[in-house]
Amino acid sequence: QQLPIVVHVKWIDAMRFVASDDKGHATVMDVPKEAGGEGSGFGPMQLLLVALGGCTGIDVVDIMRKQQQQLEGLEIVVSGERASEHPRVYDKIHVEYRVKGKDLKERAVQRAIELSEQKYCSVEAMLRAKANATSSYTIQQT
């Protein structure tokens, strides 16, 4: 049985919070000035997109290494559109993969992205429950 994942979120001031874990990792969350904050950190909804980018990125790098592809760079641009009514969930999300490497096979890139999106990325699976998620990719050969 796996232990639960635990994080701590502590209010600092205004609308600023610091999230931390027991390993010493920390990140600041805040909201823009027009929402009563200082804009000094990611907003909670932005962090969902960050988590999606990190989750799928880890998968794609791992899968491409297993495919013995010479991956030299990966940039992921995640954009989301939120519903106009509260709780203002994401209803559209787009993930753009910018893949760079030597002699990369397009089918290998496609397969890595498909496996991440459809099987491995737990963050995407959770977001897909409410959002229409799409993706695209570009390959830069070096």
Short mmCIF file of C-alpha atoms in Angstrom, two decimals:
data_model
loop_
_atom_site.label_atom_id
_atom_site.label_comp_id
_atom_site.label_asym_id
_atom_site.label_seq_id
_atom_site.Cartn_x
_atom_site.Cartn_y
_atom_site.Cartn_z
CA GLN A 1 0.00 0.00 0.00
CA GLN A 2 1.31 3.41 -0.96
CA LEU A 3 1.49 6.19 1.58
CA PRO A 4 -0.52 9.33 0.79
CA ILE A 5 1.28 12.24 -0.84
CA VAL A 6 1.35 15.16 1.59
CA VAL A 7 2.17 18.81 0.91
CA HIS A 8 1.89 21.80 3.20
CA VAL A 9 0.42 25.12 2.07
CA LYS A 10 1.06 28.07 4.38
CA TRP A 11 -0.39 31.55 4.11
CA ILE A 12 2.35 34.19 4.15
CA ASP A 13 0.56 37.52 3.61
CA ALA A 14 -2.03 39.21 1.38
CA MET A 15 -2.88 36.38 -1.05
CA ARG A 16 0.58 34.77 -1.02
CA PHE A 17 1.09 31.17 0.04
CA VAL A 18 4.11 28.87 0.10
CA ALA A 19 3.66 25.20 -0.71
CA SER A 20 6.30 22.79 0.59
CA ASP A 21 6.97 19.12 1.10
CA ASP A 22 9.01 17.07 3.55
CA LYS A 23 12.00 17.00 1.15
CA GLY A 24 12.53 20.76 1.32
CA HIS A 25 10.97 21.68 -2.04
CA ALA A 26 8.94 24.87 -2.06
CA THR A 27 7.02 27.10 -4.45
CA VAL A 28 5.25 30.42 -4.04
CA MET A 29 1.62 30.89 -5.06
CA ASP A 30 0.00 34.27 -5.44
CA VAL A 31 -2.64 36.04 -7.47
CA PRO A 32 -2.35 39.18 -9.62
CA LYS A 33 -2.68 42.64 -8.05
CA GLU A 34 -6.18 43.08 -9.51
CA ALA A 35 -7.24 40.02 -7.49
CA GLY A 36 -5.72 41.31 -4.23
CA GLY A 37 -2.27 39.76 -4.45
CA GLU A 38 1.15 40.91 -5.54
CA GLY A 39 1.64 38.62 -8.55
CA SER A 40 4.75 37.18 -6.90
CA GLY A 41 4.19 33.56 -7.87
CA PHE A 42 2.22 31.11 -9.95
CA GLY A 43 -1.51 31.08 -9.44
CA PRO A 44 -3.03 27.75 -8.38
CA MET A 45 -4.71 27.24 -11.77
CA GLN A 46 -1.42 27.97 -13.54
CA LEU A 47 0.20 25.29 -11.42
CA LEU A 48 -2.24 22.74 -12.85
CA LEU A 49 -0.87 23.55 -16.32
CA VAL A 50 2.70 23.42 -14.96
CA ALA A 51 1.95 20.00 -13.47
CA LEU A 52 0.54 18.79 -16.78
CA GLY A 53 3.62 19.99 -18.67
CA GLY A 54 5.96 18.36 -16.18
CA CYS A 55 4.02 15.09 -16.06
CA THR A 56 3.83 14.61 -19.82
CA GLY A 57 7.40 15.87 -20.29
CA ILE A 58 8.79 13.26 -17.91
CA ASP A 59 6.85 10.58 -19.79
CA VAL A 60 7.98 11.72 -23.24
CA VAL A 61 11.67 11.92 -22.25
CA ASP A 62 11.50 8.48 -20.60
CA ILE A 63 9.72 6.84 -23.54
CA MET A 64 12.00 8.43 -26.15
CA ARG A 65 15.08 7.25 -24.25
CA LYS A 66 13.64 3.72 -24.24
CA GLN A 67 13.07 4.10 -27.99
CA GLN A 68 16.78 5.02 -28.25
CA GLN A 69 15.97 8.38 -29.84
CA GLN A 70 18.66 11.07 -29.62
CA LEU A 71 16.57 13.66 -27.82
CA GLU A 72 18.46 16.92 -27.27
CA GLY A 73 15.69 19.24 -26.17
CA LEU A 74 12.03 19.31 -25.22
CA GLU A 75 9.92 22.36 -24.56
CA ILE A 76 6.26 22.05 -23.69
CA VAL A 77 3.87 24.99 -23.98
CA VAL A 78 0.60 24.38 -22.17
CA SER A 79 -2.34 26.74 -22.57
CA GLY A 80 -5.74 26.55 -20.97
CA GLU A 81 -9.11 28.26 -21.36
CA ARG A 82 -11.33 28.46 -18.31
CA ALA A 83 -15.11 28.31 -18.09
CA SER A 84 -16.81 31.65 -17.46
CA GLU A 85 -18.93 30.30 -14.57
CA HIS A 86 -17.58 29.29 -11.17
CA PRO A 87 -15.79 27.07 -10.28
CA ARG A 88 -14.13 28.20 -13.57
CA VAL A 89 -12.51 24.87 -14.42
CA TYR A 90 -10.40 24.50 -17.54
CA ASP A 91 -12.67 23.50 -20.39
CA LYS A 92 -9.98 23.58 -23.10
CA ILE A 93 -6.32 22.70 -22.76
CA HIS A 94 -3.71 22.54 -25.51
CA VAL A 95 -0.26 21.01 -25.13
CA GLU A 96 2.37 21.93 -27.71
CA TYR A 97 5.49 19.77 -27.75
CA ARG A 98 8.66 21.27 -29.27
CA VAL A 99 10.99 18.33 -29.73
CA LYS A 100 14.62 18.71 -30.77
CA GLY A 101 17.17 16.04 -31.56
CA LYS A 102 19.34 14.17 -33.99
CA ASP A 103 17.75 11.77 -36.50
CA LEU A 104 14.46 11.74 -34.59
CA LYS A 105 11.84 9.45 -36.08
CA GLU A 106 8.48 11.19 -36.34
CA ARG A 107 6.61 7.97 -35.49
CA ALA A 108 8.67 7.63 -32.29
CA VAL A 109 7.77 11.19 -31.26
CA GLN A 110 4.08 10.58 -32.02
CA ARG A 111 4.11 7.31 -30.07
CA ALA A 112 5.79 8.85 -27.02
CA ILE A 113 3.20 11.64 -26.93
CA GLU A 114 0.30 9.20 -27.44
CA LEU A 115 1.49 6.92 -24.64
CA SER A 116 1.88 9.85 -22.26
CA GLU A 117 -1.52 11.33 -23.11
CA GLN A 118 -3.50 8.11 -23.20
CA LYS A 119 -1.80 5.87 -20.65
CA TYR A 120 0.83 7.34 -18.33
CA CYS A 121 0.22 11.00 -17.48
CA SER A 122 -2.02 10.98 -14.42
CA VAL A 123 -2.34 14.78 -14.40
CA GLU A 124 -3.71 14.75 -17.93
CA ALA A 125 -6.13 11.94 -17.07
CA MET A 126 -7.53 14.04 -14.21
CA LEU A 127 -7.83 17.20 -16.33
CA ARG A 128 -9.38 15.32 -19.26
CA ALA A 129 -12.31 14.46 -17.01
CA LYS A 130 -13.48 18.09 -17.40
CA ALA A 131 -11.44 19.60 -20.24
CA ASN A 132 -11.16 19.00 -23.95
CA ALA A 133 -7.42 18.37 -24.27
CA THR A 134 -5.61 18.65 -27.59
CA SER A 135 -1.97 18.58 -28.56
CA SER A 136 0.43 19.31 -31.38
CA TYR A 137 4.14 18.88 -31.94
CA THR A 138 7.03 20.16 -33.97
CA ILE A 139 10.30 18.36 -34.53
CA GLN A 140 13.58 20.21 -35.01
CA GLN A 141 16.29 17.95 -36.39
CA THR A 142 19.84 18.91 -35.42
#
